[in-house]
Amino acid sequence: MHRFFYLFFLSPFLLHFISPNLASESDHKYSQDESVTLWVNKVGPYNNPQETYNYYSLPFCQLSGGNGNAAHKWGGLGEVLGGNELIDSQIDIKYRKNVDKSTICELELDAAKVKQFKDAIENTYWFEFFIDDLPLWGYVGELHPDKNNDNTKHVLYTHKSITFRYNEDRIIHVNLTQENPKPLEAGITLDMTYSVKWIPTNITFGRRFDVYLDYPFFEHQIHWFSIFNSFMMVIFLTGLVSMILMRTLRNDYAKYAREDDDLETLERDVSEESGWKLVHGDVFRSPRNLVLLSAVVGTGAQLAMLVLLVILLAIIGMLYIGRGAIVTTFIVCYALTSFISGYVSGGLYSRSGGKSWIKSMILTASLFPFMCFGIGFALNTIAIFYGSLAAIPFGTMVVVFVIWAFISFPLALLGTVVGRNWSGAPNNPCRVKTIPRPIPEKKWYLTPSVVSLMGGLLPFGSIFIEMYFVFTSFWNYKVYYVYGFMLLVFLILVIVTVCVTIVGTYFLLNAENYHWQWTSFFSAASTAIYVYLYSIYYYYVKTRMSGFFQTSFYFGYTAMFCLGLGILCGAVGYLGSTLFVRRIYRNIKCD
């Protein structure tokens, strides 16, 4: 456990001064014949991105003799959570020094090792290396047709050809080519070799990561068309909401606010009147399960600000370059934005007449983290059982808990106190009646459940194409870098969600159903249901994942993502509906 505290707080400073190799990697500058470290990371089935294991879980020979003396490179919090474990391969590589062919080691094969390698080759195992923070990938081996019979034979690649491209004192690009396949047979010894070639280039250091970006995929015309299509949907929806609602409300206001009518005409109009005006005495009644509603709305407001902040940081800082940088940024920003969840939740809870604000604050601070912890704990148990690098070390769990307990929770408490005092005073436009008004039965399409389910269709339609690109980048080894697209899609999602939820709330109030709070939340949150249904389609149609391990991680991570998306959209929908409801009832005459 102490090792992980050193990992996160001390080792970056110590390694900078102690190890000249790591010092070179920190500034990416090398001198002639200076050592360049090749770090081995992980290995696993290519079709199962999360099912990864330690590179030496396969019986590759180690120059350290397998005694565990090889140096480890401990990364940040996000890197560990991403299942990375970098080990010094101890292969002798010098800056700008070519190596024609050199032996890494002699690999003696027995029946057990042959079986491990054959199983890996049959499951299309790939591996990942890093040199100067640049990734290299390759396959362990492959199946070759046997010329002597109709069967196939397993061959293991025994030579690694590494090509460097450099610009003065910096490495720009690294390429790995697997060569010299040898058949696997027990009792033989294979020479594992490597070669190194250095080639100068004019590419600048700032553009060295461009080779990993798939421009034709992410900047395809369909991506631009989807943004344009979603933008047109926003214009259509906002125009529709403005035209229908404001025109209808203007007529309602005109009829309801008449002062020159005689008493008999006014009483006849009121007796014949129906719709949202009749529930003005109940529309601001405290919703059921107020503690839970305030908690999810506060958490959703925090997640909305968190997503916006991380996207902006990713655009400015190109976070996709660093291993685990996005995850680390997300965790730190989540902790720092906890004030927002407390402020929104505390204000909402106090305005609605809640008394147990401490209970509301604790639920707000712990609801989403503990839901993620529950899913993560189940997945971590599976990863530990499989011996995968996806298993989160206990020390890392402690670090995450400390961040929550000493940063996130106090900020949520502070936000709740400030929210109660600054925005917690009740200021409803209409007074709540003592006796609740009975809710009449309406047609099936005006029931809260139908309104809630239908409300998520258009928001899902606005992000449908972007979900494909996000899923493909996460589950199919593509680097997602078009955060400008993501920012536009996120803003479109917020606008569409608010517009759709306002329409649903207006229809519900016209049906004389004043339980709009939870309906507006679920109407927007149902977007996550459609995203999860899409993820099921994507799993079976767009991927070749298999096995209990990968299936559990796929649907577990997707459930975690959809929970956050649902809470975020639900909060946006509720807050938009709240502004709308307060606006329309502010302009009518009510006691």
PDB file of C-alpha atoms in Angstrom, residues 210-486:
ATOM      1  CA  ASP A 210      -0.391  13.115 -35.537  1.00  0.00           C
ATOM      2  CA  VAL A 211       0.508   9.724 -36.975  1.00  0.00           C
ATOM      3  CA  TYR A 212      -1.752   8.064 -34.369  1.00  0.00           C
ATOM      4  CA  LEU A 213      -4.790  10.165 -35.308  1.00  0.00           C
ATOM      5  CA  ASP A 214      -7.239   8.706 -37.798  1.00  0.00           C
ATOM      6  CA  TYR A 215      -8.244  11.815 -39.754  1.00  0.00           C
ATOM      7  CA  PRO A 216     -10.249  10.014 -42.480  1.00  0.00           C
ATOM      8  CA  PHE A 217     -12.383   8.288 -39.841  1.00  0.00           C
ATOM      9  CA  PHE A 218     -13.153  11.148 -37.449  1.00  0.00           C
ATOM     10  CA  GLU A 219     -13.325  13.926 -40.021  1.00  0.00           C
ATOM     11  CA  HIS A 220     -15.379  11.968 -42.525  1.00  0.00           C
ATOM     12  CA  GLN A 221     -18.220  13.787 -44.262  1.00  0.00           C
ATOM     13  CA  ILE A 222     -20.779  11.829 -42.250  1.00  0.00           C
ATOM     14  CA  HIS A 223     -19.347  13.364 -39.056  1.00  0.00           C
ATOM     15  CA  TRP A 224     -19.715  16.886 -40.412  1.00  0.00           C
ATOM     16  CA  PHE A 225     -23.167  16.034 -41.735  1.00  0.00           C
ATOM     17  CA  SER A 226     -24.268  14.732 -38.331  1.00  0.00           C
ATOM     18  CA  ILE A 227     -23.217  18.011 -36.689  1.00  0.00           C
ATOM     19  CA  PHE A 228     -25.111  19.991 -39.318  1.00  0.00           C
ATOM     20  CA  ASN A 229     -28.144  17.726 -38.955  1.00  0.00           C
ATOM     21  CA  SER A 230     -28.162  18.133 -35.172  1.00  0.00           C
ATOM     22  CA  PHE A 231     -27.764  21.888 -35.538  1.00  0.00           C
ATOM     23  CA  MET A 232     -30.775  22.025 -37.841  1.00  0.00           C
ATOM     24  CA  MET A 233     -32.717  19.995 -35.265  1.00  0.00           C
ATOM     25  CA  VAL A 234     -31.872  22.633 -32.658  1.00  0.00           C
ATOM     26  CA  ILE A 235     -33.119  25.436 -34.896  1.00  0.00           C
ATOM     27  CA  PHE A 236     -36.293  23.516 -35.658  1.00  0.00           C
ATOM     28  CA  LEU A 237     -37.012  22.639 -32.022  1.00  0.00           C
ATOM     29  CA  THR A 238     -36.304  26.082 -30.623  1.00  0.00           C
ATOM     30  CA  GLY A 239     -38.440  27.639 -33.341  1.00  0.00           C
ATOM     31  CA  LEU A 240     -41.221  25.138 -32.731  1.00  0.00           C
ATOM     32  CA  VAL A 241     -41.153  25.679 -28.970  1.00  0.00           C
ATOM     33  CA  SER A 242     -41.131  29.438 -29.390  1.00  0.00           C
ATOM     34  CA  MET A 243     -43.910  29.479 -31.960  1.00  0.00           C
ATOM     35  CA  ILE A 244     -46.297  26.990 -30.354  1.00  0.00           C
ATOM     36  CA  LEU A 245     -45.767  27.679 -26.684  1.00  0.00           C
ATOM     37  CA  MET A 246     -45.452  31.437 -26.812  1.00  0.00           C
ATOM     38  CA  ARG A 247     -48.417  31.775 -29.154  1.00  0.00           C
ATOM     39  CA  THR A 248     -50.519  29.485 -26.974  1.00  0.00           C
ATOM     40  CA  LEU A 249     -49.384  31.133 -23.774  1.00  0.00           C
ATOM     41  CA  ARG A 250     -50.084  34.599 -25.177  1.00  0.00           C
ATOM     42  CA  ASN A 251     -53.665  33.586 -25.901  1.00  0.00           C
ATOM     43  CA  ASP A 252     -53.952  32.028 -22.452  1.00  0.00           C
ATOM     44  CA  TYR A 253     -52.604  35.160 -20.800  1.00  0.00           C
ATOM     45  CA  ALA A 254     -54.943  37.371 -22.751  1.00  0.00           C
ATOM     46  CA  LYS A 255     -57.971  35.335 -21.748  1.00  0.00           C
ATOM     47  CA  TYR A 256     -56.921  34.867 -18.135  1.00  0.00           C
ATOM     48  CA  ALA A 257     -55.859  38.461 -17.452  1.00  0.00           C
ATOM     49  CA  ARG A 258     -58.942  40.236 -18.776  1.00  0.00           C
ATOM     50  CA  GLU A 259     -60.039  42.892 -16.323  1.00  0.00           C
ATOM     51  CA  ASP A 260     -62.817  44.575 -18.288  1.00  0.00           C
ATOM     52  CA  ASP A 261     -65.104  41.512 -18.440  1.00  0.00           C
ATOM     53  CA  ASP A 262     -68.171  41.474 -16.280  1.00  0.00           C
ATOM     54  CA  LEU A 263     -68.304  38.999 -13.441  1.00  0.00           C
ATOM     55  CA  GLU A 264     -70.702  36.634 -15.228  1.00  0.00           C
ATOM     56  CA  THR A 265     -68.443  36.372 -18.306  1.00  0.00           C
ATOM     57  CA  LEU A 266     -65.336  35.850 -16.165  1.00  0.00           C
ATOM     58  CA  GLU A 267     -67.012  33.114 -14.113  1.00  0.00           C
ATOM     59  CA  ARG A 268     -68.186  31.395 -17.306  1.00  0.00           C
ATOM     60  CA  ASP A 269     -64.671  31.530 -18.788  1.00  0.00           C
ATOM     61  CA  VAL A 270     -63.139  30.186 -15.609  1.00  0.00           C
ATOM     62  CA  SER A 271     -65.684  27.388 -15.368  1.00  0.00           C
ATOM     63  CA  GLU A 272     -64.980  26.435 -18.970  1.00  0.00           C
ATOM     64  CA  GLU A 273     -61.238  26.904 -18.595  1.00  0.00           C
ATOM     65  CA  SER A 274     -58.928  23.935 -18.407  1.00  0.00           C
ATOM     66  CA  GLY A 275     -55.240  23.323 -18.628  1.00  0.00           C
ATOM     67  CA  TRP A 276     -52.138  24.560 -16.892  1.00  0.00           C
ATOM     68  CA  LYS A 277     -53.802  27.584 -15.227  1.00  0.00           C
ATOM     69  CA  LEU A 278     -56.109  25.435 -13.116  1.00  0.00           C
ATOM     70  CA  VAL A 279     -53.207  23.786 -11.269  1.00  0.00           C
ATOM     71  CA  HIS A 280     -51.505  27.022 -10.197  1.00  0.00           C
ATOM     72  CA  GLY A 281     -52.273  26.192  -6.581  1.00  0.00           C
ATOM     73  CA  ASP A 282     -50.490  22.823  -6.784  1.00  0.00           C
ATOM     74  CA  VAL A 283     -47.739  23.228  -9.354  1.00  0.00           C
ATOM     75  CA  PHE A 284     -45.234  24.416  -6.733  1.00  0.00           C
ATOM     76  CA  ARG A 285     -46.113  21.723  -4.262  1.00  0.00           C
ATOM     77  CA  SER A 286     -43.057  19.965  -2.837  1.00  0.00           C
ATOM     78  CA  PRO A 287     -42.243  16.893  -5.000  1.00  0.00           C
ATOM     79  CA  ARG A 288     -42.175  13.391  -3.654  1.00  0.00           C
ATOM     80  CA  ASN A 289     -38.758  12.051  -2.578  1.00  0.00           C
ATOM     81  CA  LEU A 290     -37.384  15.574  -2.359  1.00  0.00           C
ATOM     82  CA  VAL A 291     -34.069  14.428  -0.889  1.00  0.00           C
ATOM     83  CA  LEU A 292     -33.395  12.134  -3.842  1.00  0.00           C
ATOM     84  CA  LEU A 293     -34.556  14.690  -6.412  1.00  0.00           C
ATOM     85  CA  SER A 294     -32.318  17.417  -5.004  1.00  0.00           C
ATOM     86  CA  ALA A 295     -29.394  14.973  -4.922  1.00  0.00           C
ATOM     87  CA  VAL A 296     -29.725  13.875  -8.564  1.00  0.00           C
ATOM     88  CA  VAL A 297     -30.344  17.410  -9.816  1.00  0.00           C
ATOM     89  CA  GLY A 298     -27.310  18.712  -7.929  1.00  0.00           C
ATOM     90  CA  THR A 299     -25.161  15.829  -9.178  1.00  0.00           C
ATOM     91  CA  GLY A 300     -26.397  16.346 -12.736  1.00  0.00           C
ATOM     92  CA  ALA A 301     -25.549  20.044 -12.629  1.00  0.00           C
ATOM     93  CA  GLN A 302     -22.063  19.122 -11.438  1.00  0.00           C
ATOM     94  CA  LEU A 303     -21.641  16.530 -14.200  1.00  0.00           C
ATOM     95  CA  ALA A 304     -22.760  19.046 -16.837  1.00  0.00           C
ATOM     96  CA  MET A 305     -20.145  21.537 -15.672  1.00  0.00           C
ATOM     97  CA  LEU A 306     -17.591  18.734 -15.367  1.00  0.00           C
ATOM     98  CA  VAL A 307     -18.106  17.540 -18.954  1.00  0.00           C
ATOM     99  CA  LEU A 308     -17.886  21.094 -20.275  1.00  0.00           C
ATOM    100  CA  LEU A 309     -14.706  21.747 -18.292  1.00  0.00           C
ATOM    101  CA  VAL A 310     -12.975  18.506 -19.331  1.00  0.00           C
ATOM    102  CA  ILE A 311     -13.853  19.056 -22.999  1.00  0.00           C
ATOM    103  CA  LEU A 312     -12.415  22.576 -22.894  1.00  0.00           C
ATOM    104  CA  LEU A 313      -9.245  21.327 -21.172  1.00  0.00           C
ATOM    105  CA  ALA A 314      -8.936  18.543 -23.749  1.00  0.00           C
ATOM    106  CA  ILE A 315      -9.220  21.083 -26.570  1.00  0.00           C
ATOM    107  CA  ILE A 316      -6.647  23.403 -25.026  1.00  0.00           C
ATOM    108  CA  GLY A 317      -4.214  20.832 -23.653  1.00  0.00           C
ATOM    109  CA  MET A 318      -4.555  17.907 -26.116  1.00  0.00           C
ATOM    110  CA  LEU A 319      -5.094  15.468 -23.236  1.00  0.00           C
ATOM    111  CA  TYR A 320      -5.422  12.532 -25.613  1.00  0.00           C
ATOM    112  CA  ILE A 321      -1.618  12.415 -25.928  1.00  0.00           C
ATOM    113  CA  GLY A 322      -0.848  11.344 -22.353  1.00  0.00           C
ATOM    114  CA  ARG A 323      -1.639   7.905 -20.964  1.00  0.00           C
ATOM    115  CA  GLY A 324      -4.586   8.241 -18.582  1.00  0.00           C
ATOM    116  CA  ALA A 325      -4.590  12.049 -18.810  1.00  0.00           C
ATOM    117  CA  ILE A 326      -8.325  12.208 -19.530  1.00  0.00           C
ATOM    118  CA  VAL A 327      -9.171   9.925 -16.573  1.00  0.00           C
ATOM    119  CA  THR A 328      -6.920  11.878 -14.206  1.00  0.00           C
ATOM    120  CA  THR A 329      -8.391  15.190 -15.354  1.00  0.00           C
ATOM    121  CA  PHE A 330     -11.905  13.825 -14.958  1.00  0.00           C
ATOM    122  CA  ILE A 331     -11.311  12.661 -11.372  1.00  0.00           C
ATOM    123  CA  VAL A 332      -9.593  15.869 -10.278  1.00  0.00           C
ATOM    124  CA  CYS A 333     -12.187  18.115 -11.936  1.00  0.00           C
ATOM    125  CA  TYR A 334     -15.003  16.038 -10.452  1.00  0.00           C
ATOM    126  CA  ALA A 335     -13.630  16.630  -6.983  1.00  0.00           C
ATOM    127  CA  LEU A 336     -13.150  20.349  -7.598  1.00  0.00           C
ATOM    128  CA  THR A 337     -16.652  20.850  -9.045  1.00  0.00           C
ATOM    129  CA  SER A 338     -18.381  19.210  -6.090  1.00  0.00           C
ATOM    130  CA  PHE A 339     -19.217  22.695  -4.813  1.00  0.00           C
ATOM    131  CA  ILE A 340     -21.690  23.016  -7.705  1.00  0.00           C
ATOM    132  CA  SER A 341     -23.612  19.873  -6.764  1.00  0.00           C
ATOM    133  CA  GLY A 342     -23.896  21.009  -3.148  1.00  0.00           C
ATOM    134  CA  TYR A 343     -24.980  24.520  -4.134  1.00  0.00           C
ATOM    135  CA  VAL A 344     -27.696  23.389  -6.566  1.00  0.00           C
ATOM    136  CA  SER A 345     -28.920  20.589  -4.309  1.00  0.00           C
ATOM    137  CA  GLY A 346     -28.937  22.704  -1.149  1.00  0.00           C
ATOM    138  CA  GLY A 347     -30.798  25.561  -2.812  1.00  0.00           C
ATOM    139  CA  LEU A 348     -33.407  23.263  -4.368  1.00  0.00           C
ATOM    140  CA  TYR A 349     -33.964  21.321  -1.151  1.00  0.00           C
ATOM    141  CA  SER A 350     -34.416  24.442   0.993  1.00  0.00           C
ATOM    142  CA  ARG A 351     -36.677  26.218  -1.527  1.00  0.00           C
ATOM    143  CA  SER A 352     -38.960  23.196  -1.593  1.00  0.00           C
ATOM    144  CA  GLY A 353     -39.354  23.171   2.170  1.00  0.00           C
ATOM    145  CA  GLY A 354     -36.902  20.416   3.084  1.00  0.00           C
ATOM    146  CA  LYS A 355     -35.687  20.238   6.675  1.00  0.00           C
ATOM    147  CA  SER A 356     -33.078  17.438   6.715  1.00  0.00           C
ATOM    148  CA  TRP A 357     -30.421  19.298   4.737  1.00  0.00           C
ATOM    149  CA  ILE A 358     -27.569  17.193   6.151  1.00  0.00           C
ATOM    150  CA  LYS A 359     -29.187  14.061   4.766  1.00  0.00           C
ATOM    151  CA  SER A 360     -29.579  15.774   1.409  1.00  0.00           C
ATOM    152  CA  MET A 361     -25.957  16.908   1.439  1.00  0.00           C
ATOM    153  CA  ILE A 362     -24.594  13.437   2.240  1.00  0.00           C
ATOM    154  CA  LEU A 363     -26.706  11.844  -0.485  1.00  0.00           C
ATOM    155  CA  THR A 364     -25.637  14.469  -3.017  1.00  0.00           C
ATOM    156  CA  ALA A 365     -21.945  13.999  -2.259  1.00  0.00           C
ATOM    157  CA  SER A 366     -22.039  10.199  -2.313  1.00  0.00           C
ATOM    158  CA  LEU A 367     -24.793   9.171  -4.750  1.00  0.00           C
ATOM    159  CA  PHE A 368     -22.925   9.066  -8.062  1.00  0.00           C
ATOM    160  CA  PRO A 369     -19.491   8.082  -6.646  1.00  0.00           C
ATOM    161  CA  PHE A 370     -21.006   5.181  -4.714  1.00  0.00           C
ATOM    162  CA  MET A 371     -23.019   3.976  -7.714  1.00  0.00           C
ATOM    163  CA  CYS A 372     -19.820   3.973  -9.761  1.00  0.00           C
ATOM    164  CA  PHE A 373     -18.015   2.274  -6.881  1.00  0.00           C
ATOM    165  CA  GLY A 374     -20.627  -0.489  -6.783  1.00  0.00           C
ATOM    166  CA  ILE A 375     -20.232  -1.215 -10.496  1.00  0.00           C
ATOM    167  CA  GLY A 376     -16.467  -0.837 -10.286  1.00  0.00           C
ATOM    168  CA  PHE A 377     -16.238  -3.195  -7.313  1.00  0.00           C
ATOM    169  CA  ALA A 378     -18.068  -5.922  -9.222  1.00  0.00           C
ATOM    170  CA  LEU A 379     -15.857  -5.436 -12.288  1.00  0.00           C
ATOM    171  CA  ASN A 380     -12.734  -5.310 -10.138  1.00  0.00           C
ATOM    172  CA  THR A 381     -13.647  -8.631  -8.549  1.00  0.00           C
ATOM    173  CA  ILE A 382     -13.905 -10.170 -12.010  1.00  0.00           C
ATOM    174  CA  ALA A 383     -10.572  -8.633 -13.055  1.00  0.00           C
ATOM    175  CA  ILE A 384      -8.826  -9.967  -9.933  1.00  0.00           C
ATOM    176  CA  PHE A 385     -10.235 -13.435 -10.578  1.00  0.00           C
ATOM    177  CA  TYR A 386      -8.843 -13.333 -14.128  1.00  0.00           C
ATOM    178  CA  GLY A 387      -5.522 -11.849 -13.009  1.00  0.00           C
ATOM    179  CA  SER A 388      -5.944  -8.916 -15.389  1.00  0.00           C
ATOM    180  CA  LEU A 389      -4.192  -5.548 -15.310  1.00  0.00           C
ATOM    181  CA  ALA A 390      -7.690  -4.045 -15.364  1.00  0.00           C
ATOM    182  CA  ALA A 391      -7.881  -4.857 -11.641  1.00  0.00           C
ATOM    183  CA  ILE A 392      -7.472  -1.657  -9.622  1.00  0.00           C
ATOM    184  CA  PRO A 393      -4.832  -1.959  -6.865  1.00  0.00           C
ATOM    185  CA  PHE A 394      -5.988  -1.427  -3.298  1.00  0.00           C
ATOM    186  CA  GLY A 395      -3.660   1.535  -2.872  1.00  0.00           C
ATOM    187  CA  THR A 396      -5.228   3.265  -5.865  1.00  0.00           C
ATOM    188  CA  MET A 397      -8.668   2.753  -4.340  1.00  0.00           C
ATOM    189  CA  VAL A 398      -7.393   4.399  -1.165  1.00  0.00           C
ATOM    190  CA  VAL A 399      -6.074   7.370  -3.137  1.00  0.00           C
ATOM    191  CA  VAL A 400      -9.419   7.818  -4.924  1.00  0.00           C
ATOM    192  CA  PHE A 401     -11.263   7.589  -1.605  1.00  0.00           C
ATOM    193  CA  VAL A 402      -8.941  10.181  -0.060  1.00  0.00           C
ATOM    194  CA  ILE A 403      -9.636  12.558  -2.965  1.00  0.00           C
ATOM    195  CA  TRP A 404     -13.365  12.124  -2.407  1.00  0.00           C
ATOM    196  CA  ALA A 405     -13.225  12.339   1.397  1.00  0.00           C
ATOM    197  CA  PHE A 406     -10.878  15.323   1.688  1.00  0.00           C
ATOM    198  CA  ILE A 407     -11.720  17.351  -1.418  1.00  0.00           C
ATOM    199  CA  SER A 408     -15.051  16.362  -2.931  1.00  0.00           C
ATOM    200  CA  PHE A 409     -17.065  15.868   0.255  1.00  0.00           C
ATOM    201  CA  PRO A 410     -15.965  19.124   1.998  1.00  0.00           C
ATOM    202  CA  LEU A 411     -16.662  21.126  -1.162  1.00  0.00           C
ATOM    203  CA  ALA A 412     -20.129  19.556  -1.414  1.00  0.00           C
ATOM    204  CA  LEU A 413     -20.751  20.496   2.224  1.00  0.00           C
ATOM    205  CA  LEU A 414     -19.603  24.066   1.598  1.00  0.00           C
ATOM    206  CA  GLY A 415     -21.768  24.294  -1.516  1.00  0.00           C
ATOM    207  CA  THR A 416     -24.824  23.048   0.390  1.00  0.00           C
ATOM    208  CA  VAL A 417     -24.384  25.658   3.114  1.00  0.00           C
ATOM    209  CA  VAL A 418     -23.929  28.448   0.571  1.00  0.00           C
ATOM    210  CA  GLY A 419     -26.862  27.219  -1.530  1.00  0.00           C
ATOM    211  CA  ARG A 420     -29.211  27.112   1.467  1.00  0.00           C
ATOM    212  CA  ASN A 421     -28.357  30.652   2.482  1.00  0.00           C
ATOM    213  CA  TRP A 422     -28.102  32.317  -0.917  1.00  0.00           C
ATOM    214  CA  SER A 423     -30.746  30.591  -3.006  1.00  0.00           C
ATOM    215  CA  GLY A 424     -32.778  28.542  -0.540  1.00  0.00           C
ATOM    216  CA  ALA A 425     -35.535  31.046   0.275  1.00  0.00           C
ATOM    217  CA  PRO A 426     -38.980  30.039  -1.121  1.00  0.00           C
ATOM    218  CA  ASN A 427     -40.124  32.557  -3.754  1.00  0.00           C
ATOM    219  CA  ASN A 428     -42.866  30.771  -5.668  1.00  0.00           C
ATOM    220  CA  PRO A 429     -45.042  32.979  -7.889  1.00  0.00           C
ATOM    221  CA  CYS A 430     -48.188  31.197  -6.686  1.00  0.00           C
ATOM    222  CA  ARG A 431     -49.193  30.100  -3.213  1.00  0.00           C
ATOM    223  CA  VAL A 432     -49.628  26.370  -2.666  1.00  0.00           C
ATOM    224  CA  LYS A 433     -53.152  25.336  -1.654  1.00  0.00           C
ATOM    225  CA  THR A 434     -53.692  23.270   1.457  1.00  0.00           C
ATOM    226  CA  ILE A 435     -55.728  20.510  -0.189  1.00  0.00           C
ATOM    227  CA  PRO A 436     -54.170  18.874  -3.286  1.00  0.00           C
ATOM    228  CA  ARG A 437     -56.241  19.078  -6.432  1.00  0.00           C
ATOM    229  CA  PRO A 438     -57.381  15.718  -7.842  1.00  0.00           C
ATOM    230  CA  ILE A 439     -55.681  14.799 -11.109  1.00  0.00           C
ATOM    231  CA  PRO A 440     -58.192  13.839 -13.834  1.00  0.00           C
ATOM    232  CA  GLU A 441     -57.634  10.846 -16.060  1.00  0.00           C
ATOM    233  CA  LYS A 442     -56.223  11.673 -19.459  1.00  0.00           C
ATOM    234  CA  LYS A 443     -55.406   9.856 -22.659  1.00  0.00           C
ATOM    235  CA  TRP A 444     -52.532   7.368 -22.532  1.00  0.00           C
ATOM    236  CA  TYR A 445     -50.113   9.589 -24.440  1.00  0.00           C
ATOM    237  CA  LEU A 446     -50.407  12.306 -21.777  1.00  0.00           C
ATOM    238  CA  THR A 447     -49.443  10.029 -18.890  1.00  0.00           C
ATOM    239  CA  PRO A 448     -46.100  10.755 -17.151  1.00  0.00           C
ATOM    240  CA  SER A 449     -44.603   7.393 -18.157  1.00  0.00           C
ATOM    241  CA  VAL A 450     -45.245   7.936 -21.874  1.00  0.00           C
ATOM    242  CA  VAL A 451     -44.067  11.563 -21.725  1.00  0.00           C
ATOM    243  CA  SER A 452     -40.909  10.391 -19.963  1.00  0.00           C
ATOM    244  CA  LEU A 453     -40.113   7.677 -22.500  1.00  0.00           C
ATOM    245  CA  MET A 454     -40.816   9.843 -25.536  1.00  0.00           C
ATOM    246  CA  GLY A 455     -38.778  12.731 -24.166  1.00  0.00           C
ATOM    247  CA  GLY A 456     -35.444  10.988 -24.716  1.00  0.00           C
ATOM    248  CA  LEU A 457     -35.873  10.214 -28.405  1.00  0.00           C
ATOM    249  CA  LEU A 458     -34.904  13.572 -29.887  1.00  0.00           C
ATOM    250  CA  PRO A 459     -31.925  14.162 -27.548  1.00  0.00           C
ATOM    251  CA  PHE A 460     -30.676  10.687 -28.434  1.00  0.00           C
ATOM    252  CA  GLY A 461     -31.141  11.483 -32.117  1.00  0.00           C
ATOM    253  CA  SER A 462     -28.968  14.575 -31.726  1.00  0.00           C
ATOM    254  CA  ILE A 463     -26.027  12.564 -30.319  1.00  0.00           C
ATOM    255  CA  PHE A 464     -26.573   9.270 -32.144  1.00  0.00           C
ATOM    256  CA  ILE A 465     -23.746   9.653 -34.668  1.00  0.00           C
ATOM    257  CA  GLU A 466     -21.322  11.014 -32.086  1.00  0.00           C
ATOM    258  CA  MET A 467     -22.007   7.979 -29.884  1.00  0.00           C
ATOM    259  CA  TYR A 468     -20.738   5.799 -32.719  1.00  0.00           C
ATOM    260  CA  PHE A 469     -17.437   7.700 -32.869  1.00  0.00           C
ATOM    261  CA  VAL A 470     -17.054   7.726 -29.068  1.00  0.00           C
ATOM    262  CA  PHE A 471     -17.794   4.002 -28.788  1.00  0.00           C
ATOM    263  CA  THR A 472     -15.450   3.181 -31.659  1.00  0.00           C
ATOM    264  CA  SER A 473     -12.592   5.159 -30.147  1.00  0.00           C
ATOM    265  CA  PHE A 474     -13.030   3.565 -26.726  1.00  0.00           C
ATOM    266  CA  TRP A 475     -13.640  -0.030 -27.786  1.00  0.00           C
ATOM    267  CA  ASN A 476     -11.633  -0.231 -31.032  1.00  0.00           C
ATOM    268  CA  TYR A 477      -8.242   1.336 -30.260  1.00  0.00           C
ATOM    269  CA  LYS A 478      -8.803   4.681 -31.971  1.00  0.00           C
ATOM    270  CA  VAL A 479      -7.579   7.900 -30.391  1.00  0.00           C
ATOM    271  CA  TYR A 480     -10.490  10.324 -29.975  1.00  0.00           C
ATOM    272  CA  TYR A 481      -9.168  13.819 -30.623  1.00  0.00           C
ATOM    273  CA  VAL A 482     -12.083  15.790 -32.140  1.00  0.00           C
ATOM    274  CA  TYR A 483     -13.172  17.441 -28.902  1.00  0.00           C
ATOM    275  CA  GLY A 484     -14.411  20.446 -30.853  1.00  0.00           C
ATOM    276  CA  PHE A 485     -17.052  18.150 -32.346  1.00  0.00           C
ATOM    277  CA  MET A 486     -17.827  16.849 -28.877  1.00  0.00           C
TER     278      MET A 486
END
